[in-house]
Amino acid sequence: MSGILDGKRILITGVLMESSIAFHAAKVAQEQGAEIILTAFPRPTLTERIARKLPKPAKVIELDVTNAEHLDRLAGLVRDELGTLDGVVHSIGFAPQDALGGNFLNTPFESVATAMHVSAFSLKSLAMACKPLMSEGGSIVGLTFDAQFAWPQYDWMGPTKAALEATSRYLARDLGKDGIRCNLVSAGPLGSMAAKSIPGFGELAEVWNTRAPLAWDMSDPEPAGRGIVALLSDFFPRTTGEIIHVDSGVHMIGA
């Protein structure tokens, strides 16, 4: 039986641990027939080690999304490996420690600027770096954490995710003429490396224990990975600028 990504060529960022959403997106993508290539920073060797746990081998390219030289060379490196691209997964986020954990009113602009560059502006940077490889159109999928609300401890990552969501909409607007869709998956909290870097993360995660209509398992990133793969496929051919929630329904519960 064929998979929904048969013949697709996908670039995936953010595979840092086996518990990361990006790892499960890569795993499901391969199971569904895709050829994938991974990017990593700052430790490509770590991603290479994690990539050995995927169903099939995957090349790892070093990519710092804030480095213009890395972005400029990306298309050539991917072309040498895969030829073209049908999809891109943006799973990149970072904020300095003083931008998290209840320090919102005291965070300096320099830390906010770093968070915005790495976590939001990089979606545009990555999209434009990969665009020459997507001459036949394709799908860009990013990861957000619902920016409609002010979450406990999340602080400046909240405005950063709001910027990411707006960036996705503008990319959807401007890349649509090239047949490129841009959507986001808004996942519930997971015990990933990114989550563990947030002081007081348990307080945020407790919301899901009390409000999720469907049971939420913080140790299971696969549902979010499946959501990403669905958006990479041809099953959403006219969906762009959208945010698909994979959060067991918490986003629609009022109280």
Short mmCIF file of N, CA and C in Angstrom, two decimals, residues 52-212:
data_model
loop_
_atom_site.label_atom_id
_atom_site.label_comp_id
_atom_site.label_asym_id
_atom_site.label_seq_id
_atom_site.Cartn_x
_atom_site.Cartn_y
_atom_site.Cartn_z
N ARG A 52 19.99 7.84 13.19
CA ARG A 52 20.18 6.40 13.02
C ARG A 52 18.99 5.60 13.52
N LYS A 53 18.13 6.23 14.31
CA LYS A 53 16.95 5.55 14.84
C LYS A 53 15.74 5.67 13.91
N LEU A 54 15.92 6.40 12.81
CA LEU A 54 14.85 6.51 11.82
C LEU A 54 14.76 5.22 11.00
N PRO A 55 13.62 4.98 10.35
CA PRO A 55 13.48 3.75 9.55
C PRO A 55 14.51 3.62 8.44
N LYS A 56 14.94 4.77 7.87
CA LYS A 56 15.90 4.76 6.77
C LYS A 56 16.98 5.81 7.04
N PRO A 57 18.16 5.66 6.42
CA PRO A 57 19.22 6.66 6.60
C PRO A 57 18.77 8.04 6.10
N ALA A 58 19.30 9.09 6.73
CA ALA A 58 18.98 10.46 6.31
C ALA A 58 20.22 11.33 6.44
N LYS A 59 20.53 12.05 5.40
CA LYS A 59 21.66 12.98 5.41
C LYS A 59 21.37 14.15 6.34
N VAL A 60 22.41 14.63 7.04
CA VAL A 60 22.28 15.77 7.94
C VAL A 60 23.17 16.90 7.44
N ILE A 61 22.59 18.09 7.30
CA ILE A 61 23.31 19.29 6.87
C ILE A 61 23.35 20.28 8.03
N GLU A 62 24.49 20.89 8.26
CA GLU A 62 24.57 21.94 9.28
C GLU A 62 23.87 23.20 8.77
N LEU A 63 22.97 23.75 9.58
CA LEU A 63 22.25 24.96 9.19
C LEU A 63 21.94 25.82 10.40
N ASP A 64 22.58 26.97 10.48
CA ASP A 64 22.23 28.01 11.44
C ASP A 64 21.33 29.00 10.69
N VAL A 65 20.06 29.07 11.06
CA VAL A 65 19.11 29.89 10.29
C VAL A 65 19.33 31.39 10.48
N THR A 66 20.27 31.78 11.35
CA THR A 66 20.61 33.19 11.50
C THR A 66 21.90 33.53 10.74
N ASN A 67 22.46 32.55 10.05
CA ASN A 67 23.74 32.73 9.35
C ASN A 67 23.48 32.81 7.84
N ALA A 68 23.75 33.96 7.25
CA ALA A 68 23.46 34.17 5.82
C ALA A 68 24.24 33.21 4.94
N GLU A 69 25.47 32.89 5.31
CA GLU A 69 26.27 31.97 4.51
C GLU A 69 25.64 30.57 4.51
N HIS A 70 25.18 30.13 5.66
CA HIS A 70 24.53 28.83 5.74
C HIS A 70 23.28 28.79 4.87
N LEU A 71 22.50 29.87 4.93
CA LEU A 71 21.26 29.93 4.14
C LEU A 71 21.56 29.97 2.65
N ASP A 72 22.59 30.71 2.27
CA ASP A 72 22.93 30.84 0.85
C ASP A 72 23.39 29.52 0.23
N ARG A 73 24.04 28.68 1.04
CA ARG A 73 24.57 27.42 0.50
C ARG A 73 23.56 26.27 0.58
N LEU A 74 22.46 26.49 1.30
CA LEU A 74 21.53 25.39 1.59
C LEU A 74 20.97 24.76 0.32
N ALA A 75 20.49 25.57 -0.62
CA ALA A 75 19.85 25.02 -1.82
C ALA A 75 20.82 24.12 -2.59
N GLY A 76 22.08 24.54 -2.70
CA GLY A 76 23.06 23.73 -3.42
C GLY A 76 23.31 22.39 -2.75
N LEU A 77 23.41 22.40 -1.41
CA LEU A 77 23.65 21.16 -0.68
C LEU A 77 22.46 20.20 -0.80
N VAL A 78 21.26 20.76 -0.70
CA VAL A 78 20.07 19.91 -0.82
C VAL A 78 19.91 19.39 -2.24
N ARG A 79 20.20 20.24 -3.21
CA ARG A 79 20.10 19.83 -4.63
C ARG A 79 21.04 18.66 -4.92
N ASP A 80 22.24 18.70 -4.34
CA ASP A 80 23.20 17.61 -4.55
C ASP A 80 22.68 16.29 -3.98
N GLU A 81 21.88 16.38 -2.92
CA GLU A 81 21.40 15.18 -2.24
C GLU A 81 20.06 14.67 -2.81
N LEU A 82 19.11 15.61 -3.00
CA LEU A 82 17.75 15.21 -3.36
C LEU A 82 17.29 15.73 -4.72
N GLY A 83 17.96 16.75 -5.23
CA GLY A 83 17.53 17.34 -6.50
C GLY A 83 16.57 18.49 -6.29
N THR A 84 15.37 18.19 -5.84
CA THR A 84 14.36 19.21 -5.59
C THR A 84 13.71 18.96 -4.23
N LEU A 85 12.80 19.86 -3.85
CA LEU A 85 12.05 19.69 -2.61
C LEU A 85 10.55 19.84 -2.88
N ASP A 86 9.77 19.05 -2.15
CA ASP A 86 8.32 19.18 -2.16
C ASP A 86 7.79 19.72 -0.84
N GLY A 87 8.63 19.69 0.20
CA GLY A 87 8.16 20.14 1.50
C GLY A 87 9.30 20.53 2.42
N VAL A 88 8.98 21.41 3.37
CA VAL A 88 9.94 21.90 4.36
C VAL A 88 9.25 21.93 5.71
N VAL A 89 9.94 21.44 6.74
CA VAL A 89 9.42 21.49 8.10
C VAL A 89 10.29 22.43 8.93
N HIS A 90 9.68 23.48 9.46
CA HIS A 90 10.37 24.44 10.33
C HIS A 90 10.04 24.09 11.77
N SER A 91 11.01 23.50 12.46
CA SER A 91 10.85 23.15 13.88
C SER A 91 12.01 23.75 14.65
N ILE A 92 12.04 25.07 14.68
CA ILE A 92 13.17 25.82 15.25
C ILE A 92 12.63 26.86 16.22
N GLY A 93 13.15 26.84 17.43
CA GLY A 93 12.75 27.85 18.40
C GLY A 93 13.81 27.99 19.47
N PHE A 94 14.07 29.23 19.88
CA PHE A 94 15.04 29.47 20.94
C PHE A 94 14.77 30.84 21.55
N ALA A 95 14.88 30.92 22.88
CA ALA A 95 14.86 32.19 23.58
C ALA A 95 15.88 32.11 24.71
N PRO A 96 16.64 33.17 24.94
CA PRO A 96 17.56 33.18 26.09
C PRO A 96 16.79 32.98 27.40
N GLN A 97 17.45 32.48 28.40
CA GLN A 97 16.79 32.16 29.66
C GLN A 97 16.13 33.38 30.31
N ASP A 98 16.68 34.56 30.08
CA ASP A 98 16.08 35.75 30.72
C ASP A 98 14.82 36.23 29.99
N ALA A 99 14.42 35.52 28.94
CA ALA A 99 13.18 35.84 28.23
C ALA A 99 12.05 34.89 28.63
N LEU A 100 12.31 34.00 29.59
CA LEU A 100 11.36 32.97 29.98
C LEU A 100 11.21 32.92 31.50
N GLY A 101 10.21 32.15 31.94
CA GLY A 101 10.13 31.80 33.36
C GLY A 101 9.65 32.89 34.30
N GLY A 102 8.83 33.81 33.81
CA GLY A 102 8.29 34.85 34.68
C GLY A 102 9.06 36.15 34.69
N ASN A 103 9.96 36.31 33.72
CA ASN A 103 10.82 37.50 33.66
C ASN A 103 10.37 38.49 32.59
N PHE A 104 9.11 38.40 32.14
CA PHE A 104 8.64 39.16 30.99
C PHE A 104 8.94 40.66 31.10
N LEU A 105 8.67 41.26 32.27
CA LEU A 105 8.80 42.71 32.43
C LEU A 105 10.24 43.18 32.49
N ASN A 106 11.17 42.26 32.67
CA ASN A 106 12.57 42.65 32.83
C ASN A 106 13.48 42.18 31.71
N THR A 107 12.92 41.51 30.70
CA THR A 107 13.75 40.98 29.62
C THR A 107 14.28 42.12 28.75
N PRO A 108 15.60 42.17 28.50
CA PRO A 108 16.15 43.21 27.63
C PRO A 108 15.82 42.95 26.17
N PHE A 109 15.82 44.00 25.37
CA PHE A 109 15.47 43.86 23.96
C PHE A 109 16.42 42.91 23.23
N GLU A 110 17.68 42.89 23.62
CA GLU A 110 18.63 42.02 22.94
C GLU A 110 18.19 40.56 23.00
N SER A 111 17.65 40.15 24.13
CA SER A 111 17.18 38.77 24.26
C SER A 111 15.90 38.55 23.46
N VAL A 112 15.01 39.56 23.45
CA VAL A 112 13.80 39.46 22.64
C VAL A 112 14.16 39.37 21.16
N ALA A 113 15.12 40.18 20.74
CA ALA A 113 15.54 40.18 19.33
C ALA A 113 16.09 38.82 18.93
N THR A 114 16.87 38.20 19.81
CA THR A 114 17.41 36.86 19.52
C THR A 114 16.27 35.86 19.35
N ALA A 115 15.32 35.90 20.29
CA ALA A 115 14.18 34.97 20.21
C ALA A 115 13.40 35.16 18.92
N MET A 116 13.16 36.41 18.54
CA MET A 116 12.40 36.70 17.32
C MET A 116 13.15 36.25 16.07
N HIS A 117 14.46 36.48 16.05
CA HIS A 117 15.25 36.11 14.87
C HIS A 117 15.25 34.60 14.67
N VAL A 118 15.57 33.87 15.75
CA VAL A 118 15.70 32.42 15.63
C VAL A 118 14.34 31.74 15.44
N SER A 119 13.31 32.22 16.15
CA SER A 119 12.06 31.48 16.24
C SER A 119 11.00 31.92 15.24
N ALA A 120 11.06 33.16 14.76
CA ALA A 120 10.01 33.67 13.87
C ALA A 120 10.54 34.09 12.51
N PHE A 121 11.51 35.00 12.49
CA PHE A 121 12.05 35.46 11.21
C PHE A 121 12.66 34.31 10.41
N SER A 122 13.15 33.30 11.13
CA SER A 122 13.79 32.17 10.46
C SER A 122 12.83 31.40 9.56
N LEU A 123 11.53 31.48 9.82
CA LEU A 123 10.58 30.81 8.93
C LEU A 123 10.66 31.42 7.53
N LYS A 124 10.72 32.74 7.48
CA LYS A 124 10.88 33.42 6.19
C LYS A 124 12.23 33.11 5.57
N SER A 125 13.29 33.13 6.39
CA SER A 125 14.64 32.85 5.89
C SER A 125 14.73 31.45 5.30
N LEU A 126 14.18 30.47 6.01
CA LEU A 126 14.22 29.09 5.54
C LEU A 126 13.38 28.91 4.28
N ALA A 127 12.21 29.53 4.25
CA ALA A 127 11.34 29.43 3.08
C ALA A 127 12.04 29.98 1.84
N MET A 128 12.69 31.13 1.97
CA MET A 128 13.34 31.73 0.81
C MET A 128 14.58 30.96 0.39
N ALA A 129 15.28 30.35 1.36
CA ALA A 129 16.45 29.55 1.02
C ALA A 129 16.05 28.30 0.25
N CYS A 130 14.87 27.76 0.55
CA CYS A 130 14.41 26.52 -0.09
C CYS A 130 13.57 26.78 -1.34
N LYS A 131 13.08 27.98 -1.51
CA LYS A 131 12.17 28.28 -2.62
C LYS A 131 12.74 27.90 -3.99
N PRO A 132 14.03 28.11 -4.28
CA PRO A 132 14.54 27.72 -5.60
C PRO A 132 14.40 26.23 -5.90
N LEU A 133 14.25 25.41 -4.85
CA LEU A 133 14.11 23.96 -5.03
C LEU A 133 12.65 23.53 -5.16
N MET A 134 11.73 24.47 -5.05
CA MET A 134 10.29 24.15 -5.03
C MET A 134 9.59 24.76 -6.24
N SER A 135 10.19 24.59 -7.40
CA SER A 135 9.65 25.20 -8.62
C SER A 135 8.30 24.61 -9.02
N GLU A 136 8.01 23.41 -8.53
CA GLU A 136 6.71 22.78 -8.82
C GLU A 136 5.72 22.97 -7.68
N GLY A 137 6.01 23.90 -6.78
CA GLY A 137 5.15 24.12 -5.62
C GLY A 137 5.52 23.19 -4.48
N GLY A 138 4.72 23.21 -3.44
CA GLY A 138 5.00 22.35 -2.30
C GLY A 138 4.37 22.88 -1.03
N SER A 139 4.86 22.38 0.10
CA SER A 139 4.25 22.69 1.39
C SER A 139 5.32 23.01 2.42
N ILE A 140 5.14 24.13 3.11
CA ILE A 140 5.99 24.49 4.25
C ILE A 140 5.13 24.36 5.50
N VAL A 141 5.65 23.66 6.50
CA VAL A 141 4.91 23.46 7.75
C VAL A 141 5.80 23.85 8.93
N GLY A 142 5.27 24.71 9.78
CA GLY A 142 6.00 25.11 10.99
C GLY A 142 5.27 24.67 12.24
N LEU A 143 5.91 24.88 13.37
CA LEU A 143 5.35 24.50 14.66
C LEU A 143 5.16 25.73 15.54
N THR A 144 3.96 25.85 16.11
CA THR A 144 3.69 26.95 17.03
C THR A 144 3.12 26.40 18.33
N PHE A 145 2.97 27.31 19.30
CA PHE A 145 2.29 26.99 20.55
C PHE A 145 1.29 28.11 20.74
N ASP A 146 0.03 27.81 20.63
CA ASP A 146 -1.09 28.75 20.49
C ASP A 146 -0.82 30.13 21.09
N ALA A 147 -0.65 31.12 20.20
CA ALA A 147 -0.27 32.47 20.63
C ALA A 147 -1.47 33.36 20.92
N GLN A 148 -2.68 32.79 20.99
CA GLN A 148 -3.85 33.60 21.35
C GLN A 148 -3.84 34.01 22.81
N PHE A 149 -3.08 33.26 23.64
CA PHE A 149 -3.17 33.44 25.08
C PHE A 149 -1.82 33.77 25.70
N ALA A 150 -1.87 34.32 26.91
CA ALA A 150 -0.66 34.54 27.71
C ALA A 150 -0.50 33.33 28.63
N TRP A 151 0.47 32.48 28.32
CA TRP A 151 0.67 31.23 29.06
C TRP A 151 1.60 31.42 30.25
N PRO A 152 1.41 30.66 31.32
CA PRO A 152 2.33 30.74 32.46
C PRO A 152 3.76 30.40 32.03
N GLN A 153 4.70 31.21 32.46
CA GLN A 153 6.14 30.97 32.29
C GLN A 153 6.65 31.13 30.85
N TYR A 154 5.76 31.24 29.88
CA TYR A 154 6.18 31.24 28.47
C TYR A 154 6.76 32.59 28.05
N ASP A 155 6.29 33.64 28.65
CA ASP A 155 6.83 34.99 28.49
C ASP A 155 7.09 35.38 27.03
N TRP A 156 8.33 35.76 26.68
CA TRP A 156 8.57 36.33 25.36
C TRP A 156 8.47 35.32 24.22
N MET A 157 8.42 34.03 24.55
CA MET A 157 8.15 33.07 23.48
C MET A 157 6.71 33.21 22.99
N GLY A 158 5.82 33.77 23.80
CA GLY A 158 4.45 34.02 23.37
C GLY A 158 4.39 35.02 22.22
N PRO A 159 4.91 36.25 22.41
CA PRO A 159 4.97 37.19 21.29
C PRO A 159 5.77 36.66 20.11
N THR A 160 6.79 35.86 20.39
CA THR A 160 7.58 35.29 19.30
C THR A 160 6.73 34.33 18.46
N LYS A 161 5.92 33.50 19.13
CA LYS A 161 5.04 32.60 18.38
C LYS A 161 3.95 33.37 17.65
N ALA A 162 3.48 34.47 18.23
CA ALA A 162 2.51 35.32 17.53
C ALA A 162 3.14 35.86 16.24
N ALA A 163 4.41 36.25 16.33
CA ALA A 163 5.12 36.72 15.13
C ALA A 163 5.30 35.60 14.12
N LEU A 164 5.59 34.40 14.60
CA LEU A 164 5.71 33.24 13.70
C LEU A 164 4.39 32.99 12.97
N GLU A 165 3.28 33.06 13.70
CA GLU A 165 1.98 32.81 13.08
C GLU A 165 1.65 33.87 12.03
N ALA A 166 1.98 35.12 12.32
CA ALA A 166 1.76 36.18 11.33
C ALA A 166 2.68 35.99 10.13
N THR A 167 3.92 35.61 10.38
CA THR A 167 4.87 35.37 9.28
C THR A 167 4.37 34.27 8.36
N SER A 168 3.81 33.22 8.94
CA SER A 168 3.26 32.12 8.14
C SER A 168 2.14 32.61 7.22
N ARG A 169 1.29 33.48 7.74
CA ARG A 169 0.19 34.00 6.92
C ARG A 169 0.72 34.84 5.75
N TYR A 170 1.72 35.67 6.02
CA TYR A 170 2.27 36.50 4.93
C TYR A 170 3.02 35.66 3.91
N LEU A 171 3.71 34.62 4.37
CA LEU A 171 4.35 33.70 3.42
C LEU A 171 3.29 33.00 2.57
N ALA A 172 2.20 32.58 3.21
CA ALA A 172 1.11 31.94 2.45
C ALA A 172 0.59 32.89 1.39
N ARG A 173 0.45 34.15 1.73
CA ARG A 173 -0.03 35.14 0.76
C ARG A 173 0.94 35.30 -0.41
N ASP A 174 2.23 35.44 -0.11
CA ASP A 174 3.20 35.81 -1.14
C ASP A 174 3.75 34.62 -1.92
N LEU A 175 3.67 33.41 -1.36
CA LEU A 175 4.19 32.24 -2.05
C LEU A 175 3.09 31.44 -2.76
N GLY A 176 1.85 31.82 -2.54
CA GLY A 176 0.74 31.10 -3.17
C GLY A 176 0.82 31.09 -4.68
N LYS A 177 1.29 32.19 -5.24
CA LYS A 177 1.39 32.27 -6.70
C LYS A 177 2.38 31.27 -7.26
N ASP A 178 3.28 30.77 -6.41
CA ASP A 178 4.25 29.75 -6.82
C ASP A 178 3.79 28.35 -6.46
N GLY A 179 2.55 28.23 -6.01
CA GLY A 179 2.01 26.92 -5.65
C GLY A 179 2.54 26.39 -4.33
N ILE A 180 3.10 27.28 -3.50
CA ILE A 180 3.66 26.87 -2.21
C ILE A 180 2.70 27.23 -1.10
N ARG A 181 2.28 26.24 -0.34
CA ARG A 181 1.42 26.44 0.83
C ARG A 181 2.27 26.62 2.08
N CYS A 182 1.77 27.38 3.04
CA CYS A 182 2.47 27.56 4.31
C CYS A 182 1.46 27.46 5.44
N ASN A 183 1.63 26.48 6.31
CA ASN A 183 0.72 26.24 7.41
C ASN A 183 1.50 25.92 8.68
N LEU A 184 0.81 25.97 9.80
CA LEU A 184 1.42 25.66 11.09
C LEU A 184 0.63 24.58 11.81
N VAL A 185 1.34 23.80 12.61
CA VAL A 185 0.71 22.89 13.57
C VAL A 185 0.92 23.48 14.96
N SER A 186 -0.18 23.64 15.68
CA SER A 186 -0.10 24.11 17.07
C SER A 186 -0.28 22.91 17.98
N ALA A 187 0.82 22.45 18.54
CA ALA A 187 0.81 21.23 19.36
C ALA A 187 0.67 21.58 20.84
N GLY A 188 0.12 20.65 21.60
CA GLY A 188 0.10 20.78 23.04
C GLY A 188 1.50 20.59 23.61
N PRO A 189 1.67 20.77 24.92
CA PRO A 189 3.00 20.68 25.54
C PRO A 189 3.53 19.25 25.53
N LEU A 190 4.81 19.13 25.26
CA LEU A 190 5.47 17.83 25.21
C LEU A 190 6.78 17.90 25.97
N GLY A 191 7.25 16.77 26.44
CA GLY A 191 8.49 16.75 27.21
C GLY A 191 9.71 16.75 26.32
N SER A 192 9.79 17.72 25.42
CA SER A 192 10.91 17.82 24.48
C SER A 192 12.02 18.65 25.08
N MET A 193 13.15 18.73 24.36
CA MET A 193 14.26 19.57 24.81
C MET A 193 13.83 21.02 24.91
N ALA A 194 13.03 21.48 23.93
CA ALA A 194 12.57 22.87 23.96
C ALA A 194 11.73 23.14 25.20
N ALA A 195 10.85 22.20 25.54
CA ALA A 195 9.98 22.37 26.71
C ALA A 195 10.81 22.39 27.99
N LYS A 196 11.79 21.52 28.08
CA LYS A 196 12.59 21.42 29.30
C LYS A 196 13.41 22.67 29.55
N SER A 197 13.60 23.50 28.51
CA SER A 197 14.37 24.73 28.68
C SER A 197 13.53 25.86 29.27
N ILE A 198 12.22 25.63 29.44
CA ILE A 198 11.32 26.66 29.98
C ILE A 198 11.20 26.47 31.49
N PRO A 199 11.68 27.42 32.30
CA PRO A 199 11.53 27.29 33.75
C PRO A 199 10.06 27.22 34.13
N GLY A 200 9.71 26.33 35.03
CA GLY A 200 8.32 26.21 35.46
C GLY A 200 7.41 25.60 34.42
N PHE A 201 7.96 24.79 33.50
CA PHE A 201 7.16 24.21 32.42
C PHE A 201 5.99 23.38 32.95
N GLY A 202 6.19 22.74 34.09
CA GLY A 202 5.13 21.91 34.65
C GLY A 202 3.86 22.68 34.92
N GLU A 203 3.97 23.93 35.32
CA GLU A 203 2.78 24.76 35.58
C GLU A 203 1.99 24.97 34.31
N LEU A 204 2.69 25.18 33.20
CA LEU A 204 2.02 25.36 31.91
C LEU A 204 1.35 24.05 31.49
N ALA A 205 2.08 22.96 31.62
CA ALA A 205 1.56 21.66 31.17
C ALA A 205 0.35 21.22 31.97
N GLU A 206 0.22 21.67 33.22
CA GLU A 206 -0.90 21.27 34.07
C GLU A 206 -2.24 21.67 33.47
N VAL A 207 -2.25 22.74 32.65
CA VAL A 207 -3.47 23.17 31.99
C VAL A 207 -4.10 22.01 31.21
N TRP A 208 -3.24 21.21 30.55
CA TRP A 208 -3.75 20.11 29.71
C TRP A 208 -4.34 18.98 30.56
N ASN A 209 -3.84 18.81 31.77
CA ASN A 209 -4.36 17.75 32.62
C ASN A 209 -5.79 18.03 33.07
N THR A 210 -6.15 19.31 33.12
CA THR A 210 -7.47 19.67 33.64
C THR A 210 -8.46 20.11 32.57
N ARG A 211 -7.99 20.49 31.37
CA ARG A 211 -8.89 21.10 30.39
C ARG A 211 -9.01 20.37 29.07
N ALA A 212 -8.17 19.37 28.81
CA ALA A 212 -8.19 18.72 27.50
C ALA A 212 -9.39 17.77 27.37
#
